[in-house]
PDB file of C-alpha atoms and ligand atoms in Angstrom:
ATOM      1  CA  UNK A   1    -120.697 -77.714 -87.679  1.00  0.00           C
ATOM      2  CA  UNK A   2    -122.071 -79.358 -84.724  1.00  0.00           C
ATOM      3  CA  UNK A   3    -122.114 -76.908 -82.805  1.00  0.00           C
ATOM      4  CA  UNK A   4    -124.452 -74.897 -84.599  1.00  0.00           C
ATOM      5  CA  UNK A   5    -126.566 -76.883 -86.036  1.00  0.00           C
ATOM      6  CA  UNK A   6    -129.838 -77.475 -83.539  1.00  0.00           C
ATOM      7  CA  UNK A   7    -129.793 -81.207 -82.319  1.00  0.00           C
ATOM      8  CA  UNK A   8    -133.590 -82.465 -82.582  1.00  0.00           C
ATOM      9  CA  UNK A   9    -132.461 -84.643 -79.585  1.00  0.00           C
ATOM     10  CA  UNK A  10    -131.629 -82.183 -77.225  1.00  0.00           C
ATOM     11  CA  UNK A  11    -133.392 -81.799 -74.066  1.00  0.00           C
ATOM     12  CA  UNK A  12    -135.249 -78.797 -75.050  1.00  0.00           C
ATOM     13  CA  UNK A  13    -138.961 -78.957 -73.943  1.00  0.00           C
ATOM     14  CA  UNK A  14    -139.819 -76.536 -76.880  1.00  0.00           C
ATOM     15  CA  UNK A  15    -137.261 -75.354 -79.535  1.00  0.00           C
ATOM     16  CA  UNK A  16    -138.559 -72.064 -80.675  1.00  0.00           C
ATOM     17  CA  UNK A  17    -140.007 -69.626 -77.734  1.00  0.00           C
ATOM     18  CA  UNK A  18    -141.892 -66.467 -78.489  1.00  0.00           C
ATOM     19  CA  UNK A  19    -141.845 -64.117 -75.418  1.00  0.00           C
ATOM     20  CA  UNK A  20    -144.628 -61.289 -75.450  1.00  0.00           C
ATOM     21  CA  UNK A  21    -145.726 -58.755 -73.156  1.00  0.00           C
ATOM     22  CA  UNK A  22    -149.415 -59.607 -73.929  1.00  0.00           C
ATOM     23  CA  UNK A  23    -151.829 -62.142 -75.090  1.00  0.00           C
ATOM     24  CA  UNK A  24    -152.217 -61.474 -79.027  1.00  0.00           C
ATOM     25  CA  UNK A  25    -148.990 -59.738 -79.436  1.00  0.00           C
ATOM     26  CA  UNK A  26    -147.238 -62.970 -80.670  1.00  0.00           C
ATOM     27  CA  UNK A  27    -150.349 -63.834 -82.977  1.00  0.00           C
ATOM     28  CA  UNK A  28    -149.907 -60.176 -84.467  1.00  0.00           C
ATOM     29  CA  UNK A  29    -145.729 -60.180 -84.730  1.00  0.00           C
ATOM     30  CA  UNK A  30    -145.233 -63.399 -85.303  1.00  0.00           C
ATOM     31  CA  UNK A  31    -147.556 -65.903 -85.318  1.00  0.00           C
ATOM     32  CA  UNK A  32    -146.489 -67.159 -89.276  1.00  0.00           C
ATOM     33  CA  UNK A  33    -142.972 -67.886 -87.891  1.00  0.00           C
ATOM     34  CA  UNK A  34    -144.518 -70.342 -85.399  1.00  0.00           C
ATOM     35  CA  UNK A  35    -146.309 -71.750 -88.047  1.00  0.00           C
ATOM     36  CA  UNK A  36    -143.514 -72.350 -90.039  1.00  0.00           C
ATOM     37  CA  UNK A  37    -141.356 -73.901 -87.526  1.00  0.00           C
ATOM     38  CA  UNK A  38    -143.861 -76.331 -86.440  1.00  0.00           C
ATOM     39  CA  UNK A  39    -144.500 -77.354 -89.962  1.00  0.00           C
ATOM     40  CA  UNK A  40    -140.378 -78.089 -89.750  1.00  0.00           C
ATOM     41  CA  UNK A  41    -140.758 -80.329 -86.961  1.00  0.00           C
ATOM     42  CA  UNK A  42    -139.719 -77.831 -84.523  1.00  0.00           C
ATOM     43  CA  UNK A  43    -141.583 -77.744 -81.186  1.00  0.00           C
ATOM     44  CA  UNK A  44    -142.998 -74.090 -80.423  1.00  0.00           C
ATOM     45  CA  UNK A  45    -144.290 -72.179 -77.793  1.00  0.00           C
ATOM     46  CA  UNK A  46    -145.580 -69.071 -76.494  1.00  0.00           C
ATOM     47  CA  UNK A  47    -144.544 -67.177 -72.993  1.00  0.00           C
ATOM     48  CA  UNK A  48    -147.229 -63.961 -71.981  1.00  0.00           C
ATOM     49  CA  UNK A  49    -145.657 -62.240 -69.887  1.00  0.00           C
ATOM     50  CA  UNK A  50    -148.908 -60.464 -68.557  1.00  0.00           C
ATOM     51  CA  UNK A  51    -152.910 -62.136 -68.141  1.00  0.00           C
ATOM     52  CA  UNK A  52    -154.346 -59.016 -70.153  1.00  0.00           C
ATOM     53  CA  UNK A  53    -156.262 -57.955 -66.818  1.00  0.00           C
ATOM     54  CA  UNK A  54    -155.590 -53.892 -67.903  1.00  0.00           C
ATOM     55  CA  UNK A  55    -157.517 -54.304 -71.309  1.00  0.00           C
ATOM     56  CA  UNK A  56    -160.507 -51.929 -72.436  1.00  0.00           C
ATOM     57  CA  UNK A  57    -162.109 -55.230 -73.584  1.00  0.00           C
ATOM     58  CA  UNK A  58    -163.201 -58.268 -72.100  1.00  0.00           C
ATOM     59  CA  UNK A  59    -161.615 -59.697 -68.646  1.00  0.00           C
ATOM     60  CA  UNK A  60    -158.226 -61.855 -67.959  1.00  0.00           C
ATOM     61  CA  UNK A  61    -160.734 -64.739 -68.269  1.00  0.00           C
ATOM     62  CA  UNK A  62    -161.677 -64.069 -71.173  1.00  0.00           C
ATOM     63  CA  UNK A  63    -158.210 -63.786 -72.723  1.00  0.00           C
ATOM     64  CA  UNK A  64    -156.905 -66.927 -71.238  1.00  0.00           C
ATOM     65  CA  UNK A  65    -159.411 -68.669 -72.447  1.00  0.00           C
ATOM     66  CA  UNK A  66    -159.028 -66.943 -76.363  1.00  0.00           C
ATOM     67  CA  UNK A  67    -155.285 -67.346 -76.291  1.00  0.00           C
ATOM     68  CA  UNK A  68    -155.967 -71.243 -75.324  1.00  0.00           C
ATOM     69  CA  UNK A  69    -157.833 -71.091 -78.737  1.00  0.00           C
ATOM     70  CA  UNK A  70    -155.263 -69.166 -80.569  1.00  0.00           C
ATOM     71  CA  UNK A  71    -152.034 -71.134 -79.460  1.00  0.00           C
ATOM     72  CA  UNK A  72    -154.417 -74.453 -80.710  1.00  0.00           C
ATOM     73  CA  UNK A  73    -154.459 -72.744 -83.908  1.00  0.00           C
ATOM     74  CA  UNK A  74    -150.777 -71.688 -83.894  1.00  0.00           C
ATOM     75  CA  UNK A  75    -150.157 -75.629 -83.557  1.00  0.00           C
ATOM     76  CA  UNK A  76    -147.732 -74.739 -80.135  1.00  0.00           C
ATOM     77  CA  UNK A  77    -146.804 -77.561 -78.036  1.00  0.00           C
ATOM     78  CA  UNK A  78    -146.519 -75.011 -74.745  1.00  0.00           C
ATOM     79  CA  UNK A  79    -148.174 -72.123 -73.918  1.00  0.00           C
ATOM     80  CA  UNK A  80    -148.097 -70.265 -70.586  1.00  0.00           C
ATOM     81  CA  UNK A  81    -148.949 -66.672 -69.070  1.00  0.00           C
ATOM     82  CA  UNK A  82    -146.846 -64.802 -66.159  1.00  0.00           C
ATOM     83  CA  UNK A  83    -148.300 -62.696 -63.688  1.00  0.00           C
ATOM     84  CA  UNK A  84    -146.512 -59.363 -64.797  1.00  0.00           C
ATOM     85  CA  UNK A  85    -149.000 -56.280 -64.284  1.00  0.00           C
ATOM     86  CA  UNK A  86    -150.706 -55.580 -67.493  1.00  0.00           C
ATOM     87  CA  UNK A  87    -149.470 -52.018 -68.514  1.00  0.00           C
ATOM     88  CA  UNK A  88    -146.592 -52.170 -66.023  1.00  0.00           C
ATOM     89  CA  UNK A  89    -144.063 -54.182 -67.249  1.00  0.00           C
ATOM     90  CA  UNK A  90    -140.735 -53.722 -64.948  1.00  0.00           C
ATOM     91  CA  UNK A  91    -137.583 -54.672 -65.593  1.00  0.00           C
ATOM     92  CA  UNK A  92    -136.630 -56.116 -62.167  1.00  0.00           C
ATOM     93  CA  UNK A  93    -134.494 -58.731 -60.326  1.00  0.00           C
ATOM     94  CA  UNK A  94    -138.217 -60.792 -59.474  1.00  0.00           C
ATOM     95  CA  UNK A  95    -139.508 -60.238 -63.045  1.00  0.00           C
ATOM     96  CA  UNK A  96    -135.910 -61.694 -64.209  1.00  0.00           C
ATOM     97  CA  UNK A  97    -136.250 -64.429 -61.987  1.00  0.00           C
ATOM     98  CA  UNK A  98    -139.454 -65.640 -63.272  1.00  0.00           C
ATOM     99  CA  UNK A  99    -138.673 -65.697 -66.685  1.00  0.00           C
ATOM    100  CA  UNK A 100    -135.359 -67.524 -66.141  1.00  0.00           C
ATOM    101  CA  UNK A 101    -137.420 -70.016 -64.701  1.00  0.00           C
ATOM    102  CA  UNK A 102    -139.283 -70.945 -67.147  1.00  0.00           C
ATOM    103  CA  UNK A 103    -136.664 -70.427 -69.829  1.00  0.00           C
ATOM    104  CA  UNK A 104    -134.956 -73.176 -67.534  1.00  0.00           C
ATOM    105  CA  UNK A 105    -137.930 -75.074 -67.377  1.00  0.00           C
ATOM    106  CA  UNK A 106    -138.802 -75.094 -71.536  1.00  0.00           C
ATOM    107  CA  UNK A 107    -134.806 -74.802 -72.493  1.00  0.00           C
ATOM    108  CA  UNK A 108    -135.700 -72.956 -75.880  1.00  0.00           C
ATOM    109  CA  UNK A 109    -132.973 -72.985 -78.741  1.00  0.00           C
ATOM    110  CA  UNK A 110    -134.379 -69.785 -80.066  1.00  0.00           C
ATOM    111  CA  UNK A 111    -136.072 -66.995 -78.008  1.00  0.00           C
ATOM    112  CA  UNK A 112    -137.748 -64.241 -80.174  1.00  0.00           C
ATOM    113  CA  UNK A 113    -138.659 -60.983 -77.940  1.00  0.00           C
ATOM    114  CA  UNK A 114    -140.203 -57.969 -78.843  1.00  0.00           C
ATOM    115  CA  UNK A 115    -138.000 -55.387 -80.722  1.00  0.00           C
ATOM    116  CA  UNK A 116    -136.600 -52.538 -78.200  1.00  0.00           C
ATOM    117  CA  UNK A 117    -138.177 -49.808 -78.967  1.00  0.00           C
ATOM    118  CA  UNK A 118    -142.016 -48.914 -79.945  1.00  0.00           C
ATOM    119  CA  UNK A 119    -144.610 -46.876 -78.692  1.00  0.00           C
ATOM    120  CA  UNK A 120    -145.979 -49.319 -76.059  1.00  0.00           C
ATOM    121  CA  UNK A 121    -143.642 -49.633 -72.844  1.00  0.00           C
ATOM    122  CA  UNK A 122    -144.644 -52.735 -71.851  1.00  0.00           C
ATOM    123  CA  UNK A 123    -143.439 -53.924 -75.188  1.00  0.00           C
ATOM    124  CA  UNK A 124    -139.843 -52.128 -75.225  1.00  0.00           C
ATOM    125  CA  UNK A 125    -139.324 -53.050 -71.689  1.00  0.00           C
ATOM    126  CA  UNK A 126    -139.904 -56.646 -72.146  1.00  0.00           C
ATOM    127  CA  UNK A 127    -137.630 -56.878 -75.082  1.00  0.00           C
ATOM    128  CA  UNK A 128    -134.580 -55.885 -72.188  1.00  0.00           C
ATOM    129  CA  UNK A 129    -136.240 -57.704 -69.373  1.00  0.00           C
ATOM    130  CA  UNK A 130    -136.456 -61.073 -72.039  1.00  0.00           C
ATOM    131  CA  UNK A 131    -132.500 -59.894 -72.751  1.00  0.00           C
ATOM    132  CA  UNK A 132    -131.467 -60.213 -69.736  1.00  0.00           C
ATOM    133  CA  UNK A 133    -133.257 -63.280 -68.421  1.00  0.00           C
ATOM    134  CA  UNK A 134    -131.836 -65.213 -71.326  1.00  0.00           C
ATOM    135  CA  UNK A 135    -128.410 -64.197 -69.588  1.00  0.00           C
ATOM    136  CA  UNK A 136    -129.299 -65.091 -66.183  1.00  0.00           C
ATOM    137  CA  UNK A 137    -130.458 -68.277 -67.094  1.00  0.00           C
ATOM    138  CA  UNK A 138    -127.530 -69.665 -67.824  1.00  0.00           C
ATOM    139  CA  UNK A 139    -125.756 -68.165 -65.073  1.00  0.00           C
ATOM    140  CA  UNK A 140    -124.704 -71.673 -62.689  1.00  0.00           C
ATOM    141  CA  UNK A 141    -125.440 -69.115 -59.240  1.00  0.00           C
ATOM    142  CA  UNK A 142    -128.178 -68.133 -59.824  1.00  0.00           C
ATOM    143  CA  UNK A 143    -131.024 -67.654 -56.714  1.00  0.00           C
ATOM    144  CA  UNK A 144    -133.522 -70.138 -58.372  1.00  0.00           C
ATOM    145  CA  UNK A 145    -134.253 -73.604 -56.815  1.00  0.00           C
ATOM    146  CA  UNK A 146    -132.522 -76.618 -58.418  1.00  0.00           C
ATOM    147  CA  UNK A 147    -136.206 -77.764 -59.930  1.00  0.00           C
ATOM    148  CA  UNK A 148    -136.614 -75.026 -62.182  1.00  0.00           C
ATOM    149  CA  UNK A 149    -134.085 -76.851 -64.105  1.00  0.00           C
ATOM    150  CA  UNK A 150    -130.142 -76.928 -64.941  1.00  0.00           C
ATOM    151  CA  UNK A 151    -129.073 -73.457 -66.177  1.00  0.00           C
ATOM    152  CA  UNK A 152    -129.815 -73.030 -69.712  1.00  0.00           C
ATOM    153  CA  UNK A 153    -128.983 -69.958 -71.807  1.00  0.00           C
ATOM    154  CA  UNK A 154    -130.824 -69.819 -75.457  1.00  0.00           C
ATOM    155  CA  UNK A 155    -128.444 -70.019 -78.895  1.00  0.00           C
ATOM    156  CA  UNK A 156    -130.314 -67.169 -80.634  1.00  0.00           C
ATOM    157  CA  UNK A 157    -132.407 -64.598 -79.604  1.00  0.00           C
ATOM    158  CA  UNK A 158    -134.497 -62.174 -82.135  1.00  0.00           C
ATOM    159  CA  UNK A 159    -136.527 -58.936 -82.100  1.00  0.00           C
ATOM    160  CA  UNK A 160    -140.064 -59.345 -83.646  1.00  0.00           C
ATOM    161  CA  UNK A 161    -140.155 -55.926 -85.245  1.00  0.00           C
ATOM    162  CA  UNK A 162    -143.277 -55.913 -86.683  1.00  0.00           C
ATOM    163  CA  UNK A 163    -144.778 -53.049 -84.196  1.00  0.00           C
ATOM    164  CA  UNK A 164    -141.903 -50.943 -84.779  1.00  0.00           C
ATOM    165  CA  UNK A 165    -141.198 -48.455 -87.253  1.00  0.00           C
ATOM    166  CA  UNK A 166    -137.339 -50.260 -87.889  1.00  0.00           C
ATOM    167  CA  UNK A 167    -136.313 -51.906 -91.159  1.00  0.00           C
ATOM    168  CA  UNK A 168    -135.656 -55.813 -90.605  1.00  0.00           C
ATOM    169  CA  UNK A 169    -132.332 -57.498 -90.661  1.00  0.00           C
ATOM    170  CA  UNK A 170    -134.080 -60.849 -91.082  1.00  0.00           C
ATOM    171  CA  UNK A 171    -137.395 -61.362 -92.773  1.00  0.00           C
ATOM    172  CA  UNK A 172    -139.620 -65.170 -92.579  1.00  0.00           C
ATOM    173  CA  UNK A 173    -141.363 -66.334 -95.957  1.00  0.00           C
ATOM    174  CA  UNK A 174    -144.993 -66.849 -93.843  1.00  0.00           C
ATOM    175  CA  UNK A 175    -147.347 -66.971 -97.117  1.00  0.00           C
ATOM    176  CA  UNK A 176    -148.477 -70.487 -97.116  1.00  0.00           C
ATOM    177  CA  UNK A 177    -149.384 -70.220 -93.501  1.00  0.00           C
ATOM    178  CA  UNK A 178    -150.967 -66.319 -93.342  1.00  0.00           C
ATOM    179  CA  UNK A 179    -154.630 -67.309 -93.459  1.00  0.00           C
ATOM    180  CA  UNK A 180    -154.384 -69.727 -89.947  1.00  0.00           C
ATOM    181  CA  UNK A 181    -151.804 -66.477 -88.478  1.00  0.00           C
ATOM    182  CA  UNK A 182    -155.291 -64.697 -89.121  1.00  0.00           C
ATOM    183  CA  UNK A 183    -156.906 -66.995 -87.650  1.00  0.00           C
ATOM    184  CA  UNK A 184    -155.117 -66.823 -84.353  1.00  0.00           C
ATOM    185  CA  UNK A 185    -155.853 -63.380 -84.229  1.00  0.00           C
ATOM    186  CA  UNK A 186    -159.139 -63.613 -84.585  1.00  0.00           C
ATOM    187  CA  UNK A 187    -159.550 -65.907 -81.766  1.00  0.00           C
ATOM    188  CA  UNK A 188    -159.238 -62.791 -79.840  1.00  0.00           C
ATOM    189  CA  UNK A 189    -163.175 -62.418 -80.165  1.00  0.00           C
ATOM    190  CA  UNK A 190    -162.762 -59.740 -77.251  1.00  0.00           C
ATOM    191  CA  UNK A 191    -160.768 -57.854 -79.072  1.00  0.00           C
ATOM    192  CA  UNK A 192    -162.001 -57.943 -82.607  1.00  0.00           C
ATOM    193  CA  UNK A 193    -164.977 -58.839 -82.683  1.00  0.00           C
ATOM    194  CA  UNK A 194    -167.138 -55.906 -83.599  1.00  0.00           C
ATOM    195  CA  UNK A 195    -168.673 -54.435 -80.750  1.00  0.00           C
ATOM    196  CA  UNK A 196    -169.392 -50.856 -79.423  1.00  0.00           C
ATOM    197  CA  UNK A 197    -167.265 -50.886 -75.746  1.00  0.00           C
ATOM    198  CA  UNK A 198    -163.649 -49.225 -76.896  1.00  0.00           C
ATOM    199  CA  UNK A 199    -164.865 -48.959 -80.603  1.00  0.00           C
ATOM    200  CA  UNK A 200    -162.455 -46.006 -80.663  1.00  0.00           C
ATOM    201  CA  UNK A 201    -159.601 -47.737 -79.943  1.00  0.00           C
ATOM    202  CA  UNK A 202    -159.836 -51.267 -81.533  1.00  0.00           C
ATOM    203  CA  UNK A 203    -160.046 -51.626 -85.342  1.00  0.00           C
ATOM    204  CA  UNK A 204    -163.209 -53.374 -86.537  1.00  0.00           C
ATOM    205  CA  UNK A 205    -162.556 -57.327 -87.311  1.00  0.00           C
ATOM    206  CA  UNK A 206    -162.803 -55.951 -91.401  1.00  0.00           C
ATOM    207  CA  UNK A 207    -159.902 -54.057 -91.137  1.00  0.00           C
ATOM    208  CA  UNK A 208    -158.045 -56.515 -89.139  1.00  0.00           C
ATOM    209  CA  UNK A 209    -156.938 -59.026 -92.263  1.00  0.00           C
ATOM    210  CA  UNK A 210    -156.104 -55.749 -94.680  1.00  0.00           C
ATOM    211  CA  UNK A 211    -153.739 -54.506 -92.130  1.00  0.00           C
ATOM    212  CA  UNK A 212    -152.015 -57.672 -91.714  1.00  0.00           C
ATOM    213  CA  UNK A 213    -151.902 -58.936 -95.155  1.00  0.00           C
ATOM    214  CA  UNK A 214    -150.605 -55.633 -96.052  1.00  0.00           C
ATOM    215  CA  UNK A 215    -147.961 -55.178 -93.437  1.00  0.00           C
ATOM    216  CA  UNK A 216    -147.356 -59.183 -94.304  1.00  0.00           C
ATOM    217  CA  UNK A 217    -146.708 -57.892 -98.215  1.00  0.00           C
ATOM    218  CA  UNK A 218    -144.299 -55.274 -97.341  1.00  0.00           C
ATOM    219  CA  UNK A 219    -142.168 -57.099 -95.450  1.00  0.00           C
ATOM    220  CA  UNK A 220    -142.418 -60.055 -97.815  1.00  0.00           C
ATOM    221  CA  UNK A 221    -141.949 -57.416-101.110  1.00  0.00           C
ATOM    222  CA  UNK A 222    -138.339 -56.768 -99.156  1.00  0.00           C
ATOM    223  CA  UNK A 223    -137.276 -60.501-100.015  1.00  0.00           C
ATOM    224  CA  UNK A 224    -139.182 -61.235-103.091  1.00  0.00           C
ATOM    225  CA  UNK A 225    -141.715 -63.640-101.415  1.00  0.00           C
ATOM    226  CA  UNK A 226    -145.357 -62.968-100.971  1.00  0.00           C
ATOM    227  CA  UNK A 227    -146.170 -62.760 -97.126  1.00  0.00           C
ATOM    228  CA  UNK A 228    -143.372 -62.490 -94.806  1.00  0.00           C
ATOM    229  CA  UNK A 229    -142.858 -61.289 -90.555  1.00  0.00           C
ATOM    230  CA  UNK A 230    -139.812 -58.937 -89.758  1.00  0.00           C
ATOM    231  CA  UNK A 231    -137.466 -59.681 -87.444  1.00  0.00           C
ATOM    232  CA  UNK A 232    -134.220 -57.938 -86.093  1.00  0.00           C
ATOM    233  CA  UNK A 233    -130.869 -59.855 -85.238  1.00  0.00           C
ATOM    234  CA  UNK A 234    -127.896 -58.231 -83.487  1.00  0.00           C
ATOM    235  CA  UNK A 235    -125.229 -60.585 -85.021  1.00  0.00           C
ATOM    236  CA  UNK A 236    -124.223 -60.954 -88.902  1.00  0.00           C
ATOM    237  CA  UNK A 237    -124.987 -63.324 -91.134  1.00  0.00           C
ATOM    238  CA  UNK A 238    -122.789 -65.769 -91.648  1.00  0.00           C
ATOM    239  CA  UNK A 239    -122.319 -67.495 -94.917  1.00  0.00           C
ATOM    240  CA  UNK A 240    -119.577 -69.525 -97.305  1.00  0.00           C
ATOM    241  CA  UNK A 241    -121.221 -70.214-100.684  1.00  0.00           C
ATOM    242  CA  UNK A 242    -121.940 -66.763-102.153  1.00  0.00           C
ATOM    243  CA  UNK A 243    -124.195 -68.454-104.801  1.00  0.00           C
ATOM    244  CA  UNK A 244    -126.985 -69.509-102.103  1.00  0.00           C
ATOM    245  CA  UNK A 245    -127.420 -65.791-100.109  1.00  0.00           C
ATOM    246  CA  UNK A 246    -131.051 -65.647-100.578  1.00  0.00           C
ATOM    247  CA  UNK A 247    -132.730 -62.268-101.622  1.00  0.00           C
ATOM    248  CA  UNK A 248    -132.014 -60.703-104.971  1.00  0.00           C
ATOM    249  CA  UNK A 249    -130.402 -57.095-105.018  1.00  0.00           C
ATOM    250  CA  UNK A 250    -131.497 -55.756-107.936  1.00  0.00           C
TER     251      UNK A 250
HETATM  252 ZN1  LIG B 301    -148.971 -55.762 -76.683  1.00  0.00          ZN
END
């Protein structure tokens, strides 16, 4: 079983890493998961892939300095934005490069991405852009310089699927941590704060904890816990003692 079972000894920088396209997507797909694995003893962290300089609201300042508050709240031990174009996410050999980098750099045991498809490009197309720098960073040949780190290829990789209409494969019991994963959120003050610039677009900060309690319910209703965040993996489940599958079928 050693093999996989995660070794608390390992090298790894951070154990868990969420990857998102943009700062506040992690604290709204899966913020309670972080939560949860720090409270494990797990070191977490969060990779933006863009600075948020595209938004309606509020300037890249702004949102560096709100997801500083949010990852404090989140309890991560790393958090660090790219330099992707807001609202132009490409999947491309440089973008690739950069992530690999870092994924060399933080040498996560578990990568969770966005889920690949959605309404938001930047979100689908990081989801295959995260894919595939997982893979390169383990390649031994690959054009990066030897200080980014010894090739390193994450054990598991899943899809947050909270912003897409999918059903989960995998669902995380968040309920004792939902009212800090609001909190995160909220740190957005940009964003959710009421205010009149973009008030068609952003939902007012009292519909914000309805929306994500109730999403939180549904998801956790599918498992018989209270709160819970969706997630999709491409492998099975793997188990030996049928007496222990959790989740009650009828
Ligand atoms: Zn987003």
């Amino acid at each position: 079983m050693a093999s996989i079972i995660a070794d608390r000894s390992t090298s790894s920088v951070v154990d868990v890493l969420a990857i998102a396209a943009h700062r506040d997507d992690v604290e709204q797909t899966c913020g309670g998961t972080l939560l949860v694995q720090q409270s494990l003893g797990w070191r977490t962290g969060i990779l933006d892939l863009t600075r948020g300089e595209a938004g309606t609201r509020g300037s890249a300042e702004d949102r560096a300095s709100e997801a500083d508050a949010a990852a404090r709240i989140l309890r991560v031990s790393h958090r660090e934005a790219l330099d992707l174009p807001d609202g132009n996410i490409q999947n491309t050999l440089e973008n690739r490069l950069k992530i690999a980098a870092v994924l060399r750099r933080l040498r996560p045991r578990v990568v969770i991405l966005p889920y690949w498809q959605g309404r938001h490009p930047d979100h689908y197309t990081s989801a295959t852009l995260g894919y595939e720098a997982c893979f390169a960073a383990g390649l031994s040949k690959l054009n990066l310089p030897a200080r980014c780190g010894a090739p390193h290829r994450p054990y598991k990789i899943l899809y947050a699927s909270l912003y897409s209409d999918v059903r989960p494969t995998l669902v995380v019991d968040i309920t004792e941590h939902i009212e800090t994963r609001l909190q995160s959120l909220l740190a957005y003050r940009s964003q959710y704060s009421d205010q009149n610039s973009g008030s068609g677009l952003f939902v007012p900060e009292a519909d914000i904890r309805e929306r994500m309690f109730s999403t939180a319910r549904h998801c956790g209703l599918l498992a018989g816990v209270r709160y819970a965040e969706p997630f999709v993996q491409r492998e099975v489940s793997l188990t030996q003692d049928l007496m222990q599958i959790p989740v009650q079928t009828i």
